[in-house]
XYZ file of C-alpha atoms in Angstrom:
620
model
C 232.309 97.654 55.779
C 228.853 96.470 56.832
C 228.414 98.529 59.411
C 229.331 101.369 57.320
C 226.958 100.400 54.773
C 224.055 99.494 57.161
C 222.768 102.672 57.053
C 222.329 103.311 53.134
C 219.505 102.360 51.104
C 220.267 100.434 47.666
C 219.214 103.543 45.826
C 221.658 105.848 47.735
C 224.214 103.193 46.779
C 223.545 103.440 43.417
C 223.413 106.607 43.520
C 226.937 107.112 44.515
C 227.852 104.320 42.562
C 226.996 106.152 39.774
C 228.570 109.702 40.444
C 231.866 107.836 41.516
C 231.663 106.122 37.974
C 231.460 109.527 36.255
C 233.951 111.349 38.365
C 236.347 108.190 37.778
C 235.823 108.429 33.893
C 236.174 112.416 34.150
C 239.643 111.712 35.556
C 240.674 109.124 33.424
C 239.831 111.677 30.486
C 241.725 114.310 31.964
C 244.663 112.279 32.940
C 244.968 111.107 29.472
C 244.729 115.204 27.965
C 247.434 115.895 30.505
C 249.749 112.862 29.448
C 249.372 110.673 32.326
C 249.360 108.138 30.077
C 253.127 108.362 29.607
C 253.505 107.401 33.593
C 253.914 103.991 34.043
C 250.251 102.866 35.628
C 250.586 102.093 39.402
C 249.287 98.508 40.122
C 247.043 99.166 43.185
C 246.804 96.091 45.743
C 243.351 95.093 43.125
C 245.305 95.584 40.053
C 245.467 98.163 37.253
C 243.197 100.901 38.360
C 243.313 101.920 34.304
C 241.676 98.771 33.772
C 239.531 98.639 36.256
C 238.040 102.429 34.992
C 238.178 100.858 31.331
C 235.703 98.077 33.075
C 233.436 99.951 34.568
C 232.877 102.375 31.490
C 232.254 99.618 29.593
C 229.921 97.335 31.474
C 228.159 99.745 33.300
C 224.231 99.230 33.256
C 223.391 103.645 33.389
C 224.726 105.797 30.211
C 227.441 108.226 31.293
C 227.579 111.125 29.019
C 229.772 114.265 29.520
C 229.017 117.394 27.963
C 230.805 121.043 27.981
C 229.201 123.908 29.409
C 227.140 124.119 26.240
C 225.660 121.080 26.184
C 227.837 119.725 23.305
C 228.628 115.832 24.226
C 232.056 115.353 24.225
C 231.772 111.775 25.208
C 229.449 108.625 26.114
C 229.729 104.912 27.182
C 228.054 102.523 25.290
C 225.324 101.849 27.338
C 224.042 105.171 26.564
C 223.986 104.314 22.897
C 222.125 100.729 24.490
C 219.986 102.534 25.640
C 219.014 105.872 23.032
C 219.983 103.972 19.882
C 222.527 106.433 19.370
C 226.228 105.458 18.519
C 228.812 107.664 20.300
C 229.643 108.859 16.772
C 226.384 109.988 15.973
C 226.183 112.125 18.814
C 229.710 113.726 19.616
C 229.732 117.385 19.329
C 225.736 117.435 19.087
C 223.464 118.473 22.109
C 220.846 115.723 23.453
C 217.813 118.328 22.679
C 218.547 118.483 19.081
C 217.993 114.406 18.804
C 216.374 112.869 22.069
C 213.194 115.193 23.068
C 209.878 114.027 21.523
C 207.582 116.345 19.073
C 206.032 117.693 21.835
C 208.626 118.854 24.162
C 211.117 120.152 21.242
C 212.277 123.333 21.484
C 213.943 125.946 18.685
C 217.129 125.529 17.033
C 217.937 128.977 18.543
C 217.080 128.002 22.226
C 219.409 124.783 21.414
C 222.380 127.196 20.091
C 221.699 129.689 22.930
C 221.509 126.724 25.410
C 224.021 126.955 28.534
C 224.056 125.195 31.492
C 223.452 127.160 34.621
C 225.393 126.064 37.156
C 222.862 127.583 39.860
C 220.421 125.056 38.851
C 222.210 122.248 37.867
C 224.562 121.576 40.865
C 225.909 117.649 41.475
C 223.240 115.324 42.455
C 220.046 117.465 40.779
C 218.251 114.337 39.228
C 215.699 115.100 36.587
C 213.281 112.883 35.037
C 212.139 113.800 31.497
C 210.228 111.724 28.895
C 212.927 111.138 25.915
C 212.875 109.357 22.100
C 215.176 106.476 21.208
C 216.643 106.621 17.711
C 213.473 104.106 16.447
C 211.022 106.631 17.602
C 210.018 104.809 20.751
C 209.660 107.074 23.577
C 210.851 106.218 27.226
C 211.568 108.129 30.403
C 214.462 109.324 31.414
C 215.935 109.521 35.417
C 219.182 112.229 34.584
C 221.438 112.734 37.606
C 224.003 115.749 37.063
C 227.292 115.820 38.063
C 229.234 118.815 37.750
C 233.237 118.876 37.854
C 234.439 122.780 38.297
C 237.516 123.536 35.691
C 239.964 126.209 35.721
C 237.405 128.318 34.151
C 233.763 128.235 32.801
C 234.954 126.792 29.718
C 236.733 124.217 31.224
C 233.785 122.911 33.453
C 232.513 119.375 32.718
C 228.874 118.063 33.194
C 228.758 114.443 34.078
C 225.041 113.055 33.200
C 223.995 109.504 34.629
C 221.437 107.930 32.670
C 218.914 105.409 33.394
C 216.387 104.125 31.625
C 213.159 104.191 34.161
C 210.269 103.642 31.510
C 209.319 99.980 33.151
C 209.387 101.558 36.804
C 207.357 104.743 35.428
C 204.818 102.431 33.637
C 204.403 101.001 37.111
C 204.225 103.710 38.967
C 201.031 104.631 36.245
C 199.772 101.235 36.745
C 199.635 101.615 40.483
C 198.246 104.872 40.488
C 195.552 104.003 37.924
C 194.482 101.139 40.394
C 194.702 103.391 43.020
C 192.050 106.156 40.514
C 190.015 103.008 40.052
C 189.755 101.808 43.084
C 188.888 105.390 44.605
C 185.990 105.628 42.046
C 185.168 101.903 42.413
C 184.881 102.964 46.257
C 183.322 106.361 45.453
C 180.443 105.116 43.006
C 177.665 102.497 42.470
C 178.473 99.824 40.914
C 174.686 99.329 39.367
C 174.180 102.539 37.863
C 177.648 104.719 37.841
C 176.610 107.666 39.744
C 178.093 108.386 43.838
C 177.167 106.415 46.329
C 176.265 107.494 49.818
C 180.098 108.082 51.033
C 180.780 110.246 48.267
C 177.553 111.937 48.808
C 178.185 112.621 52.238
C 182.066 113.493 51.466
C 180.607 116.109 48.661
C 178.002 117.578 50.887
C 180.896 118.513 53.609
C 183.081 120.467 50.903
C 179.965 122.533 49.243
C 179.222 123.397 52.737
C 182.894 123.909 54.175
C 183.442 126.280 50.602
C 179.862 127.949 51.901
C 181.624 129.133 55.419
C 181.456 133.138 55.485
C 179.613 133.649 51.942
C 176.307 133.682 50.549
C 176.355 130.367 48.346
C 173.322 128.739 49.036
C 172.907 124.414 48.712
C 169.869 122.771 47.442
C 169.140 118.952 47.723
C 166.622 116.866 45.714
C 165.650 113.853 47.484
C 164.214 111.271 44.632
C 162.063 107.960 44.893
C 160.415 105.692 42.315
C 157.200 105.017 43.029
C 155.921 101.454 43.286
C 159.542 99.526 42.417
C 159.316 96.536 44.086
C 155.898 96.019 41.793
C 158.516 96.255 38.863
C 161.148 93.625 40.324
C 157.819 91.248 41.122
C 155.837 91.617 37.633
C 158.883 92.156 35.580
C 162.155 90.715 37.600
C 165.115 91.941 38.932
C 166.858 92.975 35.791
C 164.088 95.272 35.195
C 164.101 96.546 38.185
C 168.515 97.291 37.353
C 167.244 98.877 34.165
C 165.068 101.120 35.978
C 167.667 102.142 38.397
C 170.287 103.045 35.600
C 167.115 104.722 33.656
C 166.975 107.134 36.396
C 170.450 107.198 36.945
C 170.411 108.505 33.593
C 168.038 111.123 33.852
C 168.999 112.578 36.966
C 172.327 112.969 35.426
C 171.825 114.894 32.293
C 169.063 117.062 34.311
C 171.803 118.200 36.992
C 174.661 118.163 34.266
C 177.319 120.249 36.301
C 175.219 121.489 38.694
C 176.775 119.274 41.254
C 176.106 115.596 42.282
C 174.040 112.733 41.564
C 174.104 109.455 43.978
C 172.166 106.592 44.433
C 171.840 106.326 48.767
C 170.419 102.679 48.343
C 167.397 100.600 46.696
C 165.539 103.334 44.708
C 166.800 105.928 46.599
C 168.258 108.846 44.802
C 170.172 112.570 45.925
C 171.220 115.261 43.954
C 173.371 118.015 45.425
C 173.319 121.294 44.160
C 175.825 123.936 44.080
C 174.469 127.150 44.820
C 171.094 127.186 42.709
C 170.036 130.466 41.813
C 166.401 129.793 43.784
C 163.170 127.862 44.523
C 162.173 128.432 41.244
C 165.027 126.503 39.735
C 165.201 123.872 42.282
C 161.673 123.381 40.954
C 162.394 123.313 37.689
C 165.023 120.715 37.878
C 162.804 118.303 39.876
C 159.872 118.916 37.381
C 162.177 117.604 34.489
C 163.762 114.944 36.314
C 159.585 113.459 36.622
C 159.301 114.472 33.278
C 162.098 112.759 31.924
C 161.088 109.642 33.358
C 158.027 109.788 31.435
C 159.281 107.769 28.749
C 158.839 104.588 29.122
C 161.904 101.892 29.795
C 162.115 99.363 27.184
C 162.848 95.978 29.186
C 163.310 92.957 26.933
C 159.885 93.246 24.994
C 158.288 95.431 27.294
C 157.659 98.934 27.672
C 157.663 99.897 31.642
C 156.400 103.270 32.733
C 157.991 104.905 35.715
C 156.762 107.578 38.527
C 158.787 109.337 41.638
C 158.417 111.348 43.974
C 160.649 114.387 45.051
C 161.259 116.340 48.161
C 163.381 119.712 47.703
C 165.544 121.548 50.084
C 167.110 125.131 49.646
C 169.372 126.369 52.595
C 172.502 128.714 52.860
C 175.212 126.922 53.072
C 177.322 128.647 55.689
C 174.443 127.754 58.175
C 173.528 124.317 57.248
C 174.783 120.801 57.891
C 175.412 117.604 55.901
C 172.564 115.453 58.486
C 170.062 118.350 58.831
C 170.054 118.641 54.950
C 169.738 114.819 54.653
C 166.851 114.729 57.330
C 164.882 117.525 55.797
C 165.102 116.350 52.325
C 163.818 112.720 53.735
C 160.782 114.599 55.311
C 160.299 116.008 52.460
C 160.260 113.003 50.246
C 157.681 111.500 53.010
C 155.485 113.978 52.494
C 155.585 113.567 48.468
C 154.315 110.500 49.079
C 151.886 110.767 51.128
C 150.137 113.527 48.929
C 149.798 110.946 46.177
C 153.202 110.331 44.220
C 154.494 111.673 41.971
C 154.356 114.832 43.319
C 156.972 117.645 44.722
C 156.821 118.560 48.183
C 159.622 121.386 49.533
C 160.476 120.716 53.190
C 159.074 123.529 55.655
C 159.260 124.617 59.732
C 155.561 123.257 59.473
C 156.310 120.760 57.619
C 159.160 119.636 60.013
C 157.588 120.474 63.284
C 154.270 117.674 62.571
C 157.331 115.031 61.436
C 158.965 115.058 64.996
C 155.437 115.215 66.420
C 155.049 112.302 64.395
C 158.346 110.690 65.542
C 157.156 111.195 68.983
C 153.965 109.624 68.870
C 155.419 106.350 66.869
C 157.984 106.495 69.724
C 155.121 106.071 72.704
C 153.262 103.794 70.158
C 156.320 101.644 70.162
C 156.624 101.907 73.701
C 153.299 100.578 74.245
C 153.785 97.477 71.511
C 156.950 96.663 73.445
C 155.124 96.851 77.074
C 151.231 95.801 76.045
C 149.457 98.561 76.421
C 147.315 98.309 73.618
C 143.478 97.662 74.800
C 140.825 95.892 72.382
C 137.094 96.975 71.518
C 134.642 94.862 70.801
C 131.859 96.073 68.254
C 128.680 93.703 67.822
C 127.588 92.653 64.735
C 123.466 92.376 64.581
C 121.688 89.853 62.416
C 118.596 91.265 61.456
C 116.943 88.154 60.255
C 117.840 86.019 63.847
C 117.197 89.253 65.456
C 119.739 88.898 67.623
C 123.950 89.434 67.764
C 125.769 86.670 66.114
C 129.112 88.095 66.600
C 132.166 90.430 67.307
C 134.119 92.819 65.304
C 137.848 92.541 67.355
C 139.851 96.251 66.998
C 142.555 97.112 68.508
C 143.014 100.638 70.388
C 145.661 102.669 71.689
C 145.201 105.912 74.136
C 146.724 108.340 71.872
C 148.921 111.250 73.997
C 146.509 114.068 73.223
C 143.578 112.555 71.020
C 142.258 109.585 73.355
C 141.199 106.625 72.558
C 142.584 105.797 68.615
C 142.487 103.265 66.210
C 146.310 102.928 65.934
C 146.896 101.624 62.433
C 145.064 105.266 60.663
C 148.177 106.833 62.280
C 150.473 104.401 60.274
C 151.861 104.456 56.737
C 150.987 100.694 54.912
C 154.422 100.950 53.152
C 156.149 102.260 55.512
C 154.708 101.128 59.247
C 154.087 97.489 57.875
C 155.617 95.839 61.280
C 153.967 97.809 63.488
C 151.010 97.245 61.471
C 151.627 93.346 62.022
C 151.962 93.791 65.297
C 148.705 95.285 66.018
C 146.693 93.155 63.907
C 148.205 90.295 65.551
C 147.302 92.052 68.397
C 143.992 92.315 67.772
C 143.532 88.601 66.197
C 144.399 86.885 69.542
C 142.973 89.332 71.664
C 140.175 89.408 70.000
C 139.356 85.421 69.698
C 140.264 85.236 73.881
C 138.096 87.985 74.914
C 135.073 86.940 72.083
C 135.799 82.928 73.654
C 134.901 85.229 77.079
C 131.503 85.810 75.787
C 130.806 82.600 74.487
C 131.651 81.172 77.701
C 128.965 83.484 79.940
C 126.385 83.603 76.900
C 126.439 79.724 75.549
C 126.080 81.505 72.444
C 128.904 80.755 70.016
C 129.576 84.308 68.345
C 131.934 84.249 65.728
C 135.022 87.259 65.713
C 136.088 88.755 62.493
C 138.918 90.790 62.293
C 140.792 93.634 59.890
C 143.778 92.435 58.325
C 146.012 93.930 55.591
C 148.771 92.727 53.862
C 151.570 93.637 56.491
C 149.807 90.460 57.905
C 148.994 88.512 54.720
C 151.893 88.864 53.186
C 153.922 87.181 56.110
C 153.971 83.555 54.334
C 154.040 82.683 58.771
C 150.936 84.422 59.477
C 148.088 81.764 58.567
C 150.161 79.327 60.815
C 149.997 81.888 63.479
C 146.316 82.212 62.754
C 145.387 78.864 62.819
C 147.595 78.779 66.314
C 145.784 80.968 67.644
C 141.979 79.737 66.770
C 142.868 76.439 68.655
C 144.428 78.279 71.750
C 140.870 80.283 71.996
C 139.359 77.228 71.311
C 137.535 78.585 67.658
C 136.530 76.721 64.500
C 138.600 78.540 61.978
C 135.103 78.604 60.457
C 133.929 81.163 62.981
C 136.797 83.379 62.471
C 135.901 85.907 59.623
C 139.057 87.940 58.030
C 137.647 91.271 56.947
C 139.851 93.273 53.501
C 139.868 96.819 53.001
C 138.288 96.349 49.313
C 141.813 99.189 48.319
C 144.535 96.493 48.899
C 142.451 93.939 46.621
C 143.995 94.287 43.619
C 143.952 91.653 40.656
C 146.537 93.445 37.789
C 149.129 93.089 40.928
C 150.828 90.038 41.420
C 151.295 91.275 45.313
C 147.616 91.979 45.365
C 145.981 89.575 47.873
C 144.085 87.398 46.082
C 146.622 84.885 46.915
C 145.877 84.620 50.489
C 142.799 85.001 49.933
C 142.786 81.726 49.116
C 144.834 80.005 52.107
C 142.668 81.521 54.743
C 139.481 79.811 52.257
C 141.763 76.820 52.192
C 142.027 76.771 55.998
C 138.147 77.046 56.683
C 138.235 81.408 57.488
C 135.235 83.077 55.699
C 136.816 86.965 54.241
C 134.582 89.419 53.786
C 135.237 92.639 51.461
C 135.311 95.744 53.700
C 134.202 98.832 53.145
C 132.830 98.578 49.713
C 131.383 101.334 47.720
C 134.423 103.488 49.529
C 135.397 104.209 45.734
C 138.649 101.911 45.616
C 137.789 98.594 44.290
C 134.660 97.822 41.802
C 132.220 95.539 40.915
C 135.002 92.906 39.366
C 136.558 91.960 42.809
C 133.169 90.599 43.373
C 133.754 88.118 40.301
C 137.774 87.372 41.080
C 137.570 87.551 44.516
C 136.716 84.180 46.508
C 134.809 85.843 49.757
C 131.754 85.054 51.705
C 130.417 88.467 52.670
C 130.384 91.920 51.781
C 130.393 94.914 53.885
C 128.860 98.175 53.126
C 131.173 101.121 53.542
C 129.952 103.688 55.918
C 130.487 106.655 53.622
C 127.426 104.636 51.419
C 125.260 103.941 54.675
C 125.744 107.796 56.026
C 122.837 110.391 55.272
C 120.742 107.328 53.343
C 117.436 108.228 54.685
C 117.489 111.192 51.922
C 119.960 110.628 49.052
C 117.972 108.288 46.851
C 121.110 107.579 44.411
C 122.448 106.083 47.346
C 119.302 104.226 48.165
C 119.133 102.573 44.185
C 123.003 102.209 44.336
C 122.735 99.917 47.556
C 120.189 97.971 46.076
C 122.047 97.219 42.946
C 125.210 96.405 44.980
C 123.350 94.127 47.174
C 121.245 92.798 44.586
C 124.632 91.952 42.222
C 126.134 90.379 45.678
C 122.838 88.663 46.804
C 123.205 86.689 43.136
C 126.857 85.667 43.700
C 126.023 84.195 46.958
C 127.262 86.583 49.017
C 126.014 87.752 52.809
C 125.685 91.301 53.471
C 126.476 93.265 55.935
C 127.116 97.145 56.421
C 129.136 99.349 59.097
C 128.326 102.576 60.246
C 124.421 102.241 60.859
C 123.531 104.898 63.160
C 119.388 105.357 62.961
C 116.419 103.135 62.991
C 115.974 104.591 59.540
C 119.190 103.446 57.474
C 118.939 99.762 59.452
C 115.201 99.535 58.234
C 115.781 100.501 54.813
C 118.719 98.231 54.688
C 116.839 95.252 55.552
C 113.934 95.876 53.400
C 117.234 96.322 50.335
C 118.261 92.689 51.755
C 121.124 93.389 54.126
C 121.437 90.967 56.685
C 123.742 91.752 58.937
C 124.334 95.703 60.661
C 126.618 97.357 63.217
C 126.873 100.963 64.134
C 125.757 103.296 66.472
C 122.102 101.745 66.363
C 123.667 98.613 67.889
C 126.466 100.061 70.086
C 129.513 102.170 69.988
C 132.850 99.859 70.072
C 132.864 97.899 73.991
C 135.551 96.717 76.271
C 134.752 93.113 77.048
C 133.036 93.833 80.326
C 130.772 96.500 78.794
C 129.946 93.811 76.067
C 128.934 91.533 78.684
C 126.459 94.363 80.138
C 125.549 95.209 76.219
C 124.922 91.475 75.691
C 122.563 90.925 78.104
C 120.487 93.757 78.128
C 120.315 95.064 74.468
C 117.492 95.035 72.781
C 117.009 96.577 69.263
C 114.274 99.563 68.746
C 113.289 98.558 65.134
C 111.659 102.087 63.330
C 108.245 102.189 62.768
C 107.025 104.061 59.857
């Protein structure tokens, strides 16, 4: 019998089970009409097959229920009443539709008197599973298997029904799939602010453009970027920062409505796809109100925090376009955004694309040359006009650009963006810089001192004044003699980021800073009062066309004058004529480089320079 059997699953088993049940109470039913009962009952070699039937009726776990051709029920075991509620006597001679179906699936009392099986449909084994109402109004579902037993005629024909109760296998069934819905979204969807993530994105994009094949729908993508977050995580914290991110979540959201799709693609990072806009003009529109709904400011704990983005746009046809292209252009657009001040909209263009792999390309040689050192270093001296003579070095690196020649390689780079390569070629220039200066010392017995431009891809790197320090004692330098020059734009004192903190470590560890480039139009007279620095260095935009523009002739004065009090030593770049360095000195600048002293050197021309300058004052 095992063999047999090893074949069968439990539910086939059952399943037969169950029909052989029926069919066995069918004939018991019909032996008894026929008067089989008056036959003495054969004992089979198990016993009294009557009995055993009367056994299995009884204790059987499904409801059996036979019914004429009409549906009327001529019979049932009492598990079926177990499990409806229903005694046998409430239901003989009734149909199951006039008592079991819920409100919502009843039918008319003239489609339940018109009701007749049809025996095309319901053949033995059809199984059914229908959602059904117990006698105390609790509903539960319903597996039916059918069982039909051919009689003499049509009015004669029997139909068996097997009835099982499912409801706890159905509810898991639900259960399981509503994990499985969960899990999908869950999968689908960031967990921070509820919109798609980047799989879904990607997964959405493919469809829009598959359902674009052979038409004329057209995609658009807006490519969206807060401006400034990670000053929001460091002045307000990292919930902030979440309440942001949901915030624009938000907005984003209700702009696009059912346009298409919103996703976050990481950080502050945000893509909305859109199903066939109508045009520029309404790609336009949407990412002017999804700036302008950010407008409002974010209530965070007590505080009210105003947001900016940017947003690139990108309108293509979909039957030509692809998921990565999209992605790409609507990135180069976003770049651009930015780099036109924030907050702006940029649309991606040919142009617009062409200068961004040019771009690529030249990042990819500057790279090259990081890797493989072949950076060079200019020296540019730095006068003293009291001690008529030069005191020191200005170290900057330089890179032979691929089609503009010799470059200053960071003015190619973005400071958010390029900050390691900007590292790199500060640190460059730092250790270059003090070995090639140390040169000069050693053939002049003079001991210049080298300053240096730093920003805060350097600063920032809480390793960097080690490094620093490292490399002052390797060149054999007093870190006294090595002056850090700041761009007076990344001195910022209403930032906690903003510099002044390491301004004070290179003070701690003897460096003298000097603010660069002042009067450029990005700082002001208070980092003069906040900032802890040693010199001050005239912008060249203030030194060029002095000789005539008296403003800038009585604004010098008042900047030097202001510095002069606070103890400062000043200097200016970008001194070209006799002229501007005499009228500086006589204004109390002490210190001047420029064309008037030399154009930037390599270390062997500043030996030449060194020996044989000699500066033409004007004479009047």
């Amino acid at each position: 019998m095992s063999e047999i059997l090893g074949g069968v699953t439990g539910q086939q088993l059952l399943f037969v089970l169950g029909i052989a049940s029926a069919l066995v109470a069918v004939g018991y039913f019909f032996g008894r009409r026929r008067g089989l009962a008056a036959v003495p009952a054969r004992v089979s070699g198990f016993g009294n097959d009557t009995a055993i039937l009367q056994l299995v009726v009884q204790h059987a776990h499904e409801g059996l229920v036979m019914q004429d051709i009409y549906g009327r029920i001529e019979w049932t075991n009492p598990a079926y009443s177990r499990i409806t509620g229903f005694s046998a006597e409430e239901i003989r001679g009734r149909r199951p539709q006039e008592f079991i179906l819920p409100p919502a699936n009843q039918i008319s009392a003239e489609e339940i008197e018109t009701f007749r099986f049809d025996l095309t449909k319901f053949r033995s084994g059809t199984e059914e599973l229908i959602l059904n109402r117990r006698k105390d109004g609790k509903f539960f579902w319903n597996q039916l298997t059918f069982a039909v037993v051919e009689g003499k005629t049509l009015e004669d024909t029997k139909i068996i029904l097997i009835c099982r109760d499912v409801t706890n296998q159905v509810e898991h069934v639900k259960d399981l799939e509503h994990a499985r819905i969960r899990l999908k979204h869950q999968a689908e969807h960031d967990d921070l602010t509820g919109v798609a993530n980047r799989g879904k994105l990607n997964s959405y994009l493919l469809e829009r453009i598959a359902e674009g094949v052979g038409g004329n729908a057209r995609i658009g993508i807006i490519h969206f970027d807060l401006d400034h977050f990670k000053d929001i995580n460091d002045s307000h914290g990292h919930g902030a920062g979440d309440t942001v991110l949901r915030h624009v979540a938000t907005v984003m959201s209700r702009v696009l409505g059912n346009k298409g799709l919103v996703a976050r693609i990481g950080g502050d990072e945000f893509v909305a796809v859109v199903s066939d806009p109508q045009g520029r003009e309404e790609m336009e529109d949407l990412g002017n109100r999804i700036i302008e709904g950010l407008t409002k400011p974010v209530r965070v704990d007590r505080h009210q925090v105003r947001v900016t983005g940017s947003v690139g746009l990108v309108l293509a046809d979909a039957a030509t376009a692809s998921a990565s292209e999209l992605m790409n252009h609507a990135d180069i657009a976003l770049y651009a955004a930015k780099r036109s001040g924030r907050s702006q909209i940029c649309w991606y263009t040919d142009a617009l694309g062409a200068a961004h792999r040019h771009r690529r390309m030249i990042l990819a040689q500057l790279d090259e040359d990081l890797e493989n050192s072949g950076l060079s270093l200019m020296l540019i001296p730095q006068y003293d006009m009291e001690s008529r003579r030069i005191t020191g070095y200005e170290a900057a690196a330089c890179w032979l650009h691929p089609s503009e020649g010799l470059v200053d390689p960071v003015s190619l780079l973005s400071a958010q963006d390029d900050t390691k390569r900007i590292a790199q070629i500060e640190l460059f220039a730092l250790r270059e810089g003090l070995n090639k200066v140390r040169r000069l010392r050693d053939v002049s017995k003079v001991a210049f001192f080298m300053s240096v431009n730093l920003s805060g891809a350097s600063l920032k790197d809480a390793g960097f004044v080690a490094q620093l320090r490292q490399a002052a004692w390797e060149a054999g330098f007093e870190t006294s003699d090595i002056v850090v020059e700041l761009d007076e734009k990344i001195i910022r004192f209403d930032e906690q980021d903003g510099l002044s903190g390491s301004v004070d470590l290179l003070k701690e560890i003897g460096c003298r800073v000097a603010l660069d480039k002042f009067g450029g139009g990005h700082g002001g007279a208070g980092q003069l009062i906040y900032l802890n620095a040693d010199r001050l260095k005239l912008c060249p935009m203030l030194v060029a066309g002095l000789e005539e523009c008296r403003e800038k002739q009585q604004l010098i004065q008042s900047i030097i004058r202001l510095a002069g009090n606070m103890g400062l030593t000043i200097s200016a770049a970008g001194v070209d004529t006799a002229t501007q360095a005499d009228l500086l000195r006589q204004f109390g600048c002490t210190m001047v480089q420029g064309k008037i002293i030399a154009e930037p050197l390599s270390v062997t021309e500043a030996e030449i320079h060194m020996r044989e300058f000699e500066f033409q004052e004007h004479r009047a």
